[in-house]
Coordinates of C-alpha atoms and ligand atoms in Angstrom, one line a residue:
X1 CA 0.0 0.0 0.0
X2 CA 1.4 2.9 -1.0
X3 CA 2.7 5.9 2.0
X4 CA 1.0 9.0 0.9
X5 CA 1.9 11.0 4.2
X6 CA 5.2 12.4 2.7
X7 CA 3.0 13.9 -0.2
X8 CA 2.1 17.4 -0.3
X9 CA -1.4 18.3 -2.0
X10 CA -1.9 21.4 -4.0
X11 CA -5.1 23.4 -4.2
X12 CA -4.6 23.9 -7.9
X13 CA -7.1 24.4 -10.1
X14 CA -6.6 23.9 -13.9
X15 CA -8.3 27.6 -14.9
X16 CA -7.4 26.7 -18.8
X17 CA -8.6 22.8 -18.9
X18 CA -10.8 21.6 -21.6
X19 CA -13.7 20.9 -19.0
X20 CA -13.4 24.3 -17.2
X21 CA -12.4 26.9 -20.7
X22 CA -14.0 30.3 -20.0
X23 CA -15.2 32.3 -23.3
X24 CA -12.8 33.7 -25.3
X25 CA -13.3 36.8 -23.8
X26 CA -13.8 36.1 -20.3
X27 CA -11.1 37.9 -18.1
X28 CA -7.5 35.7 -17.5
X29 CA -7.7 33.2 -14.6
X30 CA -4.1 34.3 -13.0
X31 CA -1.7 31.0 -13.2
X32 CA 0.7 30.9 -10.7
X33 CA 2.9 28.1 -11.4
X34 CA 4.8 26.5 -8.8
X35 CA 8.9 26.0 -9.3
X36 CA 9.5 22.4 -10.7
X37 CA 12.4 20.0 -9.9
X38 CA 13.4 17.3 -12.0
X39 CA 15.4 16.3 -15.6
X40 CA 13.4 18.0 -17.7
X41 CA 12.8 21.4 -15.6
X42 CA 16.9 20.8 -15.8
X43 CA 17.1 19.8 -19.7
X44 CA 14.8 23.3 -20.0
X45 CA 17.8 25.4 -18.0
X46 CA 20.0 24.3 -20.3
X47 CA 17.9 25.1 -23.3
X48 CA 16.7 28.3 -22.0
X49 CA 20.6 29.1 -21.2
X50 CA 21.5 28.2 -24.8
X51 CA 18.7 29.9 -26.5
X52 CA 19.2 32.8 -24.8
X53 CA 22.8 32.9 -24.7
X54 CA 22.9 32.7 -28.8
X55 CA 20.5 35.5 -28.8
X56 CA 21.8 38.2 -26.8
X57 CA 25.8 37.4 -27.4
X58 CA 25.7 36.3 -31.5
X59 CA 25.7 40.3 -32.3
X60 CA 29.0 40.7 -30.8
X61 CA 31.1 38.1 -32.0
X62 CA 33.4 39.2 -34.2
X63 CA 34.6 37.6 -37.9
X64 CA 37.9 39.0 -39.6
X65 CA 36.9 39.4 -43.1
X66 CA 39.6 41.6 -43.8
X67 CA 39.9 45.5 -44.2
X68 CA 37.0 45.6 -47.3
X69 CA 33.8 43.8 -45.4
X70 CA 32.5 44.5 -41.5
X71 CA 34.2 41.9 -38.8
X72 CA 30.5 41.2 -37.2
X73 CA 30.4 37.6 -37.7
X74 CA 26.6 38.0 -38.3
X75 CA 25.0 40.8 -39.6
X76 CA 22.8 41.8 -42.2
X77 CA 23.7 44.5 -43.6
X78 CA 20.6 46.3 -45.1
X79 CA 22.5 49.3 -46.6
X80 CA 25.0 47.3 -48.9
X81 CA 22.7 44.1 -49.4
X82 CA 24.4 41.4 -47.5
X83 CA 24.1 38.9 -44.7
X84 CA 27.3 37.7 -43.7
X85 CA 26.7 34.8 -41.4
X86 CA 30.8 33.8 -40.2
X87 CA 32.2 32.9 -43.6
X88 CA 29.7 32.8 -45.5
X89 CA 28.5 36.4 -47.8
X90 CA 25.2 36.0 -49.3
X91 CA 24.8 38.2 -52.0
X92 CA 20.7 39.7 -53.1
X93 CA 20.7 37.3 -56.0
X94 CA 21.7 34.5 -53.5
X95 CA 18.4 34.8 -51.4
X96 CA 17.5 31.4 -52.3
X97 CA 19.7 30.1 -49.6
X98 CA 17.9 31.8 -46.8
X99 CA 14.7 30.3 -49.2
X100 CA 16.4 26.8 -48.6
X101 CA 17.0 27.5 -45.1
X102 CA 13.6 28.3 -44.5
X103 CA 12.4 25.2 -46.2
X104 CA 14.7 23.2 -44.2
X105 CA 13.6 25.0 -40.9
X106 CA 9.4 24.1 -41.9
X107 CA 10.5 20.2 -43.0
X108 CA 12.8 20.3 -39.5
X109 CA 9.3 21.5 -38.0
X110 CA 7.5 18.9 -39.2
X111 CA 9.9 15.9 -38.1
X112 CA 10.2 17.2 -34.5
X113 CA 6.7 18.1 -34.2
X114 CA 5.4 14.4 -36.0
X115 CA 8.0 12.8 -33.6
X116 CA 8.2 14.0 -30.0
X117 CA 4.7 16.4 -30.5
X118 CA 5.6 19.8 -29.4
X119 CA 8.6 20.0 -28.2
X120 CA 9.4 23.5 -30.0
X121 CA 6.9 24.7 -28.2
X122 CA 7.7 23.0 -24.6
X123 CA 11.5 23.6 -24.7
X124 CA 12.3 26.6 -27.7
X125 CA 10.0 28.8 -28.6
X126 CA 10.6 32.2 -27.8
X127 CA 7.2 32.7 -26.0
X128 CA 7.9 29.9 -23.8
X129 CA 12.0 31.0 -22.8
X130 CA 10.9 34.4 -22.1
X131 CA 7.8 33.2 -20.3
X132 CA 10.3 30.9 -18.6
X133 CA 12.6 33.8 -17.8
X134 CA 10.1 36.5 -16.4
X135 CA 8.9 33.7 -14.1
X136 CA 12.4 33.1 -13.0
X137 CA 12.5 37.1 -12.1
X138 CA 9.2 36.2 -10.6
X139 CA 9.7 34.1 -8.3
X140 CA 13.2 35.4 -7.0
X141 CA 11.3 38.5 -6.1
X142 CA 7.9 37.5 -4.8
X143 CA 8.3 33.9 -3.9
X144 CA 7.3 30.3 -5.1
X145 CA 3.9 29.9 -5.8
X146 CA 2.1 29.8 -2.4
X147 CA 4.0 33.4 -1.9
X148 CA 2.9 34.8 -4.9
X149 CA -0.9 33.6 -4.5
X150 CA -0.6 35.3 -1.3
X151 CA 0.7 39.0 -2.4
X152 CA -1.9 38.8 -5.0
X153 CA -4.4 38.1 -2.0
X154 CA -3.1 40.9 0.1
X155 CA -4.0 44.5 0.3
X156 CA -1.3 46.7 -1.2
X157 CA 1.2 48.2 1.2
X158 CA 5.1 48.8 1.1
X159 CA 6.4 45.6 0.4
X160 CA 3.8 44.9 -2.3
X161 CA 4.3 47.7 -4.1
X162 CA 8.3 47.6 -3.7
X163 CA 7.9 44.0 -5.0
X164 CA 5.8 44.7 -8.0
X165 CA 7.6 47.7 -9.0
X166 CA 10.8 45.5 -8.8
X167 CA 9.4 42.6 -10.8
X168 CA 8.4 45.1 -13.1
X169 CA 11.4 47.3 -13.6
X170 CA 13.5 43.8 -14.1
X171 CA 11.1 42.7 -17.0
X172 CA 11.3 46.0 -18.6
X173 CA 15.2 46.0 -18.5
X174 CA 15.1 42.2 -19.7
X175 CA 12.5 43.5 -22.9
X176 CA 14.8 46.5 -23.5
X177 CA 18.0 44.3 -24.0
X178 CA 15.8 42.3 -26.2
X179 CA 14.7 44.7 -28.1
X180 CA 17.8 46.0 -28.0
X181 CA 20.0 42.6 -29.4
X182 CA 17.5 42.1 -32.4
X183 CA 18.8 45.3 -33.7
X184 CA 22.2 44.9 -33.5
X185 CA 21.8 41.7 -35.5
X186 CA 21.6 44.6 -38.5
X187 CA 24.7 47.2 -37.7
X188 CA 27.9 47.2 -36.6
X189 CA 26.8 46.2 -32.2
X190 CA 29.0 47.9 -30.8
X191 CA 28.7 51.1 -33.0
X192 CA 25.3 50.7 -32.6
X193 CA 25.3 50.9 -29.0
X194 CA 27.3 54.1 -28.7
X195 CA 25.0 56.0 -31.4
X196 CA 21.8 54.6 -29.1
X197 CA 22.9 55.7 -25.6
X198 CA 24.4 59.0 -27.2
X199 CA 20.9 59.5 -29.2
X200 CA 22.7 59.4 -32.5
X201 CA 20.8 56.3 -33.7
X202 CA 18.6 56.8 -36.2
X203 CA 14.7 57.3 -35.4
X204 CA 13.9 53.9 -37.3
X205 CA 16.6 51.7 -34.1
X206 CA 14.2 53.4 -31.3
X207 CA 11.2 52.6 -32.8
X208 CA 12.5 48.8 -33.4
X209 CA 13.9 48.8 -29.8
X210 CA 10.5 50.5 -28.3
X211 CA 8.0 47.8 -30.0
X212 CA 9.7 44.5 -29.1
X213 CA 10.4 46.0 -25.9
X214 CA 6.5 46.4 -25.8
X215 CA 5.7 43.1 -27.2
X216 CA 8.2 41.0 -25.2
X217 CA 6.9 42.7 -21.6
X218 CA 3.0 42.0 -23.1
X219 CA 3.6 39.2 -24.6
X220 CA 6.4 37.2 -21.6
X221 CA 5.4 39.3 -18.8
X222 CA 1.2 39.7 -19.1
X223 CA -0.2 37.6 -21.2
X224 CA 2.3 34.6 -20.9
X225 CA -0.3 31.5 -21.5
X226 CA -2.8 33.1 -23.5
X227 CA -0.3 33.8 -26.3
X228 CA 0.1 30.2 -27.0
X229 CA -3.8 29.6 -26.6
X230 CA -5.7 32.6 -28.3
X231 CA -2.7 34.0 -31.2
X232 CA -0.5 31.4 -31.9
X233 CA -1.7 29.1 -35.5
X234 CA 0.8 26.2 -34.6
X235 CA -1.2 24.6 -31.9
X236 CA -3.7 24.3 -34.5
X237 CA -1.3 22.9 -37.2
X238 CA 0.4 20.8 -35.1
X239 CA -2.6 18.7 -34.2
X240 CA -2.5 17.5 -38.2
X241 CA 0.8 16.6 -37.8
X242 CA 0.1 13.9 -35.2
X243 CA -0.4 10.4 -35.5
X244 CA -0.6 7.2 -32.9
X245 CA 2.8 6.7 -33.0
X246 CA 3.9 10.5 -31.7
X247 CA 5.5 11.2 -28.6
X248 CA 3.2 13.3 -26.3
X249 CA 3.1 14.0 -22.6
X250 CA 0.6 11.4 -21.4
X251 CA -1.0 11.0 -17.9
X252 CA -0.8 7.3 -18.0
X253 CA -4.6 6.7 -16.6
X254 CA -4.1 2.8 -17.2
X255 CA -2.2 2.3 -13.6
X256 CA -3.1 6.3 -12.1
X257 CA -7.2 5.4 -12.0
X258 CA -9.0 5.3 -9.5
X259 CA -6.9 8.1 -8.3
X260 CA -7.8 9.0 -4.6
X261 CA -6.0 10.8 -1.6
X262 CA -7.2 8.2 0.9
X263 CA -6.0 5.1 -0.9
X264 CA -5.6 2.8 2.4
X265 CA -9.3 3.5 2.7
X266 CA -10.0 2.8 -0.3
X267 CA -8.1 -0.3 -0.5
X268 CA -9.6 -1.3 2.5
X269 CA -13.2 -1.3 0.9
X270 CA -12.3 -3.5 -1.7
X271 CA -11.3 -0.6 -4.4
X272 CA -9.4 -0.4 -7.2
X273 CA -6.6 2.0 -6.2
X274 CA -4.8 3.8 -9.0
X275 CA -1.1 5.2 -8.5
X276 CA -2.2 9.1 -8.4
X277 CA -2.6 10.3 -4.9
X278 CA -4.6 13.2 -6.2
X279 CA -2.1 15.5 -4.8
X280 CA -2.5 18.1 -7.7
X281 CA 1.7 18.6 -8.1
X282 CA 1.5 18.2 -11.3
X283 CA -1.2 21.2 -11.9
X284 CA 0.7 23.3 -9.4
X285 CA 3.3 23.3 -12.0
X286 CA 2.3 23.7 -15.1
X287 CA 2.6 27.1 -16.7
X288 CA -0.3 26.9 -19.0
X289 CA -3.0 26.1 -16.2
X290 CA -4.4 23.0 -16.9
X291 CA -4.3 19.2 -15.9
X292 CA -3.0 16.5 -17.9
X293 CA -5.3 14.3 -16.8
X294 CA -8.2 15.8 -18.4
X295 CA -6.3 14.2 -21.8
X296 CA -4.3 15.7 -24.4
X297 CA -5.5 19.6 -24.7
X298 CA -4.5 22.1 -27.4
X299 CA -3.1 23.9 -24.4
X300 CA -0.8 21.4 -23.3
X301 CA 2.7 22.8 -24.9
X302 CA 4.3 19.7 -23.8
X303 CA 7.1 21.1 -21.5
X304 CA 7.2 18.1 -19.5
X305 CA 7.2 19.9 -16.4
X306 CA 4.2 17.8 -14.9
X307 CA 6.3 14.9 -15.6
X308 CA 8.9 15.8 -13.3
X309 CA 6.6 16.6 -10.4
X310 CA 4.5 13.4 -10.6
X311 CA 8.4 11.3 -10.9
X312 CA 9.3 13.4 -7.7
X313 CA 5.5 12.1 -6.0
X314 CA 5.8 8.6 -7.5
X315 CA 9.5 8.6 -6.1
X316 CA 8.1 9.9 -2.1
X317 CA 5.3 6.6 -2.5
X318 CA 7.7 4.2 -3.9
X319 CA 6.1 3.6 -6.6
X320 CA 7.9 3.5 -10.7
X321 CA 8.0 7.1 -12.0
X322 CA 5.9 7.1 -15.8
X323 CA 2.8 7.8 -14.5
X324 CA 2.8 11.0 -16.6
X325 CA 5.3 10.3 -19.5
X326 CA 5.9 11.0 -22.6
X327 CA 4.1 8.2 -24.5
X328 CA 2.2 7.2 -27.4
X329 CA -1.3 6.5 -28.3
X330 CA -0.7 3.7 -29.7
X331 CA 1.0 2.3 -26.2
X332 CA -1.8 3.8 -24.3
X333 CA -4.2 2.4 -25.9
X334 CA -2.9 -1.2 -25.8
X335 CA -1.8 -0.2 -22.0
X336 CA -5.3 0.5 -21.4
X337 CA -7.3 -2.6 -22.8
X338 CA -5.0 -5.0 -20.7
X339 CA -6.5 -2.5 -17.5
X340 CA -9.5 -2.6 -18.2
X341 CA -9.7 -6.5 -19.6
X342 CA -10.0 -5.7 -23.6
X343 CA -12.4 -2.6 -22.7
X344 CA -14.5 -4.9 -20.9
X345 CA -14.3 -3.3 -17.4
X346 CA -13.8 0.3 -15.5
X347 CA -10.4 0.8 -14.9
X348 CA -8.6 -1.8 -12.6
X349 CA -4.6 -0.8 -12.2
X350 CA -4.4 -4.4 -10.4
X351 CA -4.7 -5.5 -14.2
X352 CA -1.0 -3.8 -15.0
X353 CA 0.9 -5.0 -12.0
X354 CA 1.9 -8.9 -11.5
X355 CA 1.7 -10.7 -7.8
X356 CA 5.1 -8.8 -7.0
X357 CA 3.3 -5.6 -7.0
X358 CA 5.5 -4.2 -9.7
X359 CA 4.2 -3.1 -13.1
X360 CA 3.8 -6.0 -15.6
X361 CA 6.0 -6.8 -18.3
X362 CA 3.0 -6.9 -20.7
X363 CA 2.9 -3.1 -20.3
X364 CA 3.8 -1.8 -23.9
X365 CA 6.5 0.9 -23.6
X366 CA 8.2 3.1 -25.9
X367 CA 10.9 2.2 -28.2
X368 CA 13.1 4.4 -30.5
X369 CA 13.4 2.0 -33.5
X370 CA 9.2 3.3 -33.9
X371 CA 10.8 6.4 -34.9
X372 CA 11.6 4.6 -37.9
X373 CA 7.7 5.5 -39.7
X374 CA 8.3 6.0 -43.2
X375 CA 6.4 9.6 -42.5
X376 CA 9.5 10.3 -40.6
X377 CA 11.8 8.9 -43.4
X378 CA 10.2 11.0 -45.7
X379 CA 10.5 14.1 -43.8
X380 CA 14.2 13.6 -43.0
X381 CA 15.1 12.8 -46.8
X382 CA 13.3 16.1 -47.5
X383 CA 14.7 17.9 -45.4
X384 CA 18.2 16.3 -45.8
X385 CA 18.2 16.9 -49.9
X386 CA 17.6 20.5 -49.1
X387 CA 20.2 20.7 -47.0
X388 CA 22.4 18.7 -48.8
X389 CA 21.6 20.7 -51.8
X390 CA 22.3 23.9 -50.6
X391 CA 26.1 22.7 -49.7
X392 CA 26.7 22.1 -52.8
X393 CA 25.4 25.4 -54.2
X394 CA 27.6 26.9 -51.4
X395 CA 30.6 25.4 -52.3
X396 CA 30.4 25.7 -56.3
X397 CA 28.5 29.0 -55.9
X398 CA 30.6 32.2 -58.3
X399 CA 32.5 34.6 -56.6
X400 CA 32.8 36.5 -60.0
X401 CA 29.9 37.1 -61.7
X402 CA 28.6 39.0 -65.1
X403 CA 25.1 40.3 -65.6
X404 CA 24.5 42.1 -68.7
X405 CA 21.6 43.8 -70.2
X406 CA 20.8 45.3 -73.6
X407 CA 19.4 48.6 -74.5
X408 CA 16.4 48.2 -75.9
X409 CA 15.4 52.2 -77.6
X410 CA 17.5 52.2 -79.3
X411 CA 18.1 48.2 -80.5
X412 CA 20.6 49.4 -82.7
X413 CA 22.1 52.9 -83.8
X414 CA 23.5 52.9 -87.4
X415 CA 26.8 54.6 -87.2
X416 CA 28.0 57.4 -89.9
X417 CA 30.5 54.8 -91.8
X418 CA 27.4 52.4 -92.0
X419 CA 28.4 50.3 -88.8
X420 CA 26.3 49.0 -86.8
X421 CA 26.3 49.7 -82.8
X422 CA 24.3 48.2 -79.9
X423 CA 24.8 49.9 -76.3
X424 CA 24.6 47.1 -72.6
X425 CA 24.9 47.9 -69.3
X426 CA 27.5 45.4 -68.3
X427 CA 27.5 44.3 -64.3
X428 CA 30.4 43.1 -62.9
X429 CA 30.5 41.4 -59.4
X430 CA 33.6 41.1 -57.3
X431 CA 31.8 39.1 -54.5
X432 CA 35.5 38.1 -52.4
X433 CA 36.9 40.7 -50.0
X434 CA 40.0 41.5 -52.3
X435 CA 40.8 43.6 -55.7
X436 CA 40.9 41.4 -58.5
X437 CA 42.1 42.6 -61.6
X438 CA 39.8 41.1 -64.7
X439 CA 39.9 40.5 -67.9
X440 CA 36.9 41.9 -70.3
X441 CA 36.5 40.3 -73.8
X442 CA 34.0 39.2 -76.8
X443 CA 33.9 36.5 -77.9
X444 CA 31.9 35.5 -81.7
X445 CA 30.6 38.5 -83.5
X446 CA 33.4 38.8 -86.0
X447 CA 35.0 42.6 -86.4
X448 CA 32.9 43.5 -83.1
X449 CA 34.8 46.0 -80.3
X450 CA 33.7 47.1 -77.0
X451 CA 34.2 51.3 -76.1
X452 CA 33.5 51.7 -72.6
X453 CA 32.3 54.9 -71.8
X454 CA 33.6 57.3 -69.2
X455 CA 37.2 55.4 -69.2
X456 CA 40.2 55.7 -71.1
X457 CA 40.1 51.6 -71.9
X458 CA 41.5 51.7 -76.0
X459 CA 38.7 50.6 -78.1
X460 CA 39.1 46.8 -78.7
X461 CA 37.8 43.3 -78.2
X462 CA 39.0 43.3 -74.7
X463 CA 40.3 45.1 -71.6
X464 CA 41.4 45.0 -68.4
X465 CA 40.1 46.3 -65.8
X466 CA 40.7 46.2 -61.1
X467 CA 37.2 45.5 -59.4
X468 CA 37.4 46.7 -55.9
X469 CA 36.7 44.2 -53.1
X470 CA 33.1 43.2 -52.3
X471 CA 31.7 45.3 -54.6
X472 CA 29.7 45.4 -57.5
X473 CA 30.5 47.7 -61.1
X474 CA 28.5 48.7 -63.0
X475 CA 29.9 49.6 -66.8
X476 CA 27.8 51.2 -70.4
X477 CA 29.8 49.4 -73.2
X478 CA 29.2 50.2 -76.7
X479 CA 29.8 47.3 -78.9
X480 CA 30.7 48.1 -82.9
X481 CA 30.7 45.9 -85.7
X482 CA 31.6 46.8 -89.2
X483 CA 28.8 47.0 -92.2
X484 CA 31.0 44.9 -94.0
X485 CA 30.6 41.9 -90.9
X486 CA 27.2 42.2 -90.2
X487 CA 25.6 38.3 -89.8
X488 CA 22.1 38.9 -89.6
X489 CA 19.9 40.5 -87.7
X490 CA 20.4 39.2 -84.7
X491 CA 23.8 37.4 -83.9
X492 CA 24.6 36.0 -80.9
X493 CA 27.9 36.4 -79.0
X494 CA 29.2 36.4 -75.2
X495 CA 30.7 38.7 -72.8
X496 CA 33.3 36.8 -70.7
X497 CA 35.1 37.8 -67.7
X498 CA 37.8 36.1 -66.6
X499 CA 40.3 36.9 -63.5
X500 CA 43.4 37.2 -64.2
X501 CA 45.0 35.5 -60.9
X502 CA 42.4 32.4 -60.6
X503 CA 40.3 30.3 -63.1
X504 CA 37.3 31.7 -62.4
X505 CA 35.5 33.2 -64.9
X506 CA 31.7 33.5 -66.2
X507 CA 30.7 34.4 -69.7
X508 CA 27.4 36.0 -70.4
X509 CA 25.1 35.0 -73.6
X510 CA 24.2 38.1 -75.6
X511 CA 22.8 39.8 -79.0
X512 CA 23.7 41.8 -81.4
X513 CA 20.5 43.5 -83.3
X514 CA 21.2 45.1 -87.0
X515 CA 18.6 46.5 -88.9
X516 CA 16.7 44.4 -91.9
X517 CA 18.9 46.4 -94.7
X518 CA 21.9 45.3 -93.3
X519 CA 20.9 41.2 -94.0
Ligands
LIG601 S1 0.2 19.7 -18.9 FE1 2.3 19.2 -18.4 S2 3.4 19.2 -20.4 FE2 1.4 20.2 -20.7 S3 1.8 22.4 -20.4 FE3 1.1 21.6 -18.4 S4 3.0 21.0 -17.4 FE4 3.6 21.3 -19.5
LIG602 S1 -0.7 12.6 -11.7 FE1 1.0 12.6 -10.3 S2 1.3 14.7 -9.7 FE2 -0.6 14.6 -10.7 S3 -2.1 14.5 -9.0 FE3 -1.6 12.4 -9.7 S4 0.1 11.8 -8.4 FE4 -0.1 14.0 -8.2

């Protein structure tokens, strides 16, 4: 019989459970959720420290891309078109890398969510770390939950007020620097940070800075919960994403019903006696205000947290930890016809457990080879061919490229000797961090030669020409052909570029119009 006299009891009511949901626009039930213990309250620390840690500190580190290109390893640099992210420079035209990331990040999405439910939600979402860390301010300042229910309660006086104001001044300083770090994601952070506490910013930073700071103190501080219930879409996608065979945090009702708080009682009349003592920890903790027992809820963001209160209660009555776990349908399901003999009869936990009292080995329990679903399979080749993909384009993309485009009024201009000239605006990108000095030249149209105008380049099939580092240049270039050469009315021929130091090169396809006399 299990001890229940070392178990505390909780008067916590789910305020957000399926069974109890207010209207949508009935006024917030306050949560105040009670500090967890456990591995996954731990696993979240170390989450929540990473997460956060990436955030706030990736702005600063710095990258030496040499004297031509900005040393913040990762920035994206609005005024000159770039993100530099460590090595890599992606250029406008290259945009369908952050596409492929993207892709990769939505296909990465689905695998997580259609394997171990929502964990983004539970462990990474930014609702739920800043959530996590305005509770952490919380409760250093006003107390675990039993404290906190108990300011509420009270009249204001000194110490409430000095305790709010604190709590509040803390969150406000924790959504400034928020604010404040997304910004310097797109300037020069420590520049950046002089020019704001100096005012020389520009109006465009303090009005980026002043509306996260908003939304992050609404959105972590206020609202917390109802975020995830009311605004955001994913609880709603998620739930297609599902099937029997997905991980979600399960209260395990097959060996926890009949749950009671007086179980020697109860076993004394003859009852079935379920493993839950009815001792509420696990609603006490969980931030979203409900109680896993009621079943899976669109509320529930999976954060485990109940799991680790309900191990600490199952580890006080001696009994196996599990009875909230992360489990499948599929398992419960089975779990629960041998309890209830094939659906046949109310719950009877005696039904799991052999003669030794311990839980029977005909219990179905998880097992990472059912990871292997072909849905899974599918979504990891997906997402691995993007990824895999975009490698490649990384490592064969250009560094020297050639974009050229023809005037089109005039086609042609028919010159005083009878030649025949068409004008292009020839675009020339150095994408490295160094000068390069190039080499310009035609290839096809017989007799053809390039002028570029507004430079003393001799008039000829080619010329060289130094690109500056990381930049792009643009050129006009007349291109001439003799009467005498003239092929048609349109010939074809290529620009190529070539540097002079390396093999690369590109080469640009291109026409030459005439006019119909000239056939
Ligand atoms: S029910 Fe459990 S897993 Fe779900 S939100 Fe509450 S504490 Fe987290
Ligand atoms: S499920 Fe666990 S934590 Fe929740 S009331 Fe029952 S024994 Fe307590």
């Amino acid at each position: 019989m299990q001890d229940t006299s070392e178990v505390e009891t909780f008067d916590a009511a789910a305020v957000n459970s399926a069974r109890v949901r207010q209207p949508l626009y009935a006024p917030r039930k306050k949560i105040f959720p009670k500090r967890a213990e456990g591995r996954f309250r731990r696993f979240k620390w170390l989450v929540m420290a990473i997460t956060l840690g990436i955030y706030y500190l990736t702005p600063w580190l710095r990258w030496d891309r040499g004297p031509h290109a900005p040393d913040q390893a990762v920035l994206v640099d609005i005024a000159n078109s770039r993100f530099y992210f460590f090595p890599i420079e992606i250029w406008p035209q290259e945009l369908y890398f952050v596409a492929g990331l993207l892709i990769m990040a939505g296909f990465g999405l689905f695998l997580l969510t259609s394997t171990v439910g929502r964990a983004w939600c539970g462990y990474t979402c930014p609702q739920t770390v800043w959530v996590d860390l305005f509770l952490v301010i919380e409760r250093a300042i006003e107390g675990d939950r039993n404290a906190r229910i108990k300011l509420d309660a009270a009249p204001w006086s000194a110490n409430k007020l000095v305790k709010r104001v604190s709590k509040h001044a803390i969150w406000i300083a924790i959504a400034v620097a928020t604010g404040g770090a997304w910004i310097f994601y797109f300037a020069d952070a420590p520049t950046l940070l002089r020019e704001l506490v100096t005012g020389k910013a520009a109006a465009v930073a303090y009005i980026t800075v002043a509306i996260l700071t908003a939304t992050t103190y609404v959105f972590g501080g206020l609202m917390r919960e109802q975020v995830c219930t009311y605004m955001c879409p994913w609880p709603r996608i998620q739930a297609a994403m599902l099937d029997e065979n997905s991980l979600t945090v399960t209260y395990n009702a097959w060996r926890g019903e009949q749950r009671t708080r007086h179980s020697k009682k109860a076993a004394a009349a003859g009852q079935a006696v379920g493993d839950c003592v009815d001792c509420n920890a696990c609603v006490a903790v969980c931030p979203m205000g409900i109680d896993i027992r009621d079943g899976q809820q669109l509320e529930c963001i999976t954060c485990a947290l109940c799991i680790d209160a309900c191990d600490g209660v199952m580890d006080k009555i001696g009994k196996e930890r599990g009875l909230i776990a992360y489990a499948t349908l599929a398992e419960y399901e089975s779990n629960m016809m041998l309890a209830t003999a094939g659906g046949t009869t109310p719950i009877d936990p005696r039904q799991v457990r052999g003669a030794d009292g311990k839980l029977s080995d005909r219990i179905v329990s998880f097992h990472p080879r059912k990871l292997l679903r072909p849905r899974m399979l599918v979504y990891f080749a997906a997402w691995a061919l993007v990824g895999l993909g975009l490698l490649a384009a990384l490592l064969t993309r250009d560094r020297l490229q050639l974009n050229v485009l023809a005037d089109r009024n005039p086609q042609f201009v028919v010159l005083a000797d009878g030649a025949i000239r068409n004008g292009y605006t020839v675009k020339l990108l150095n994408m490295i961090p160094e000068t390069r000095s190039i080499r310009v030249s035609l290839e096809g149209l017989p007799g053809g030669e390039m002028t570029v105008v507004g430079t003393n380049h001799a008039v000829g099939r080619s010329f060289i020409l130094e690109l500056e580092p990381d930049r792009l240049k643009t050129l006009r270039v007349y291109v001439r052909q003799p009467r005498a050469e003239v092929g048609g009315r349109t010939q074809h021929f290529s620009f190529v570029v070539e540097d002079r130091s390396s093999s690369e090169s590109d080469r640009y396809e291109a026409t030459f119009d005439a006019p119909e006399t000239q056939r």
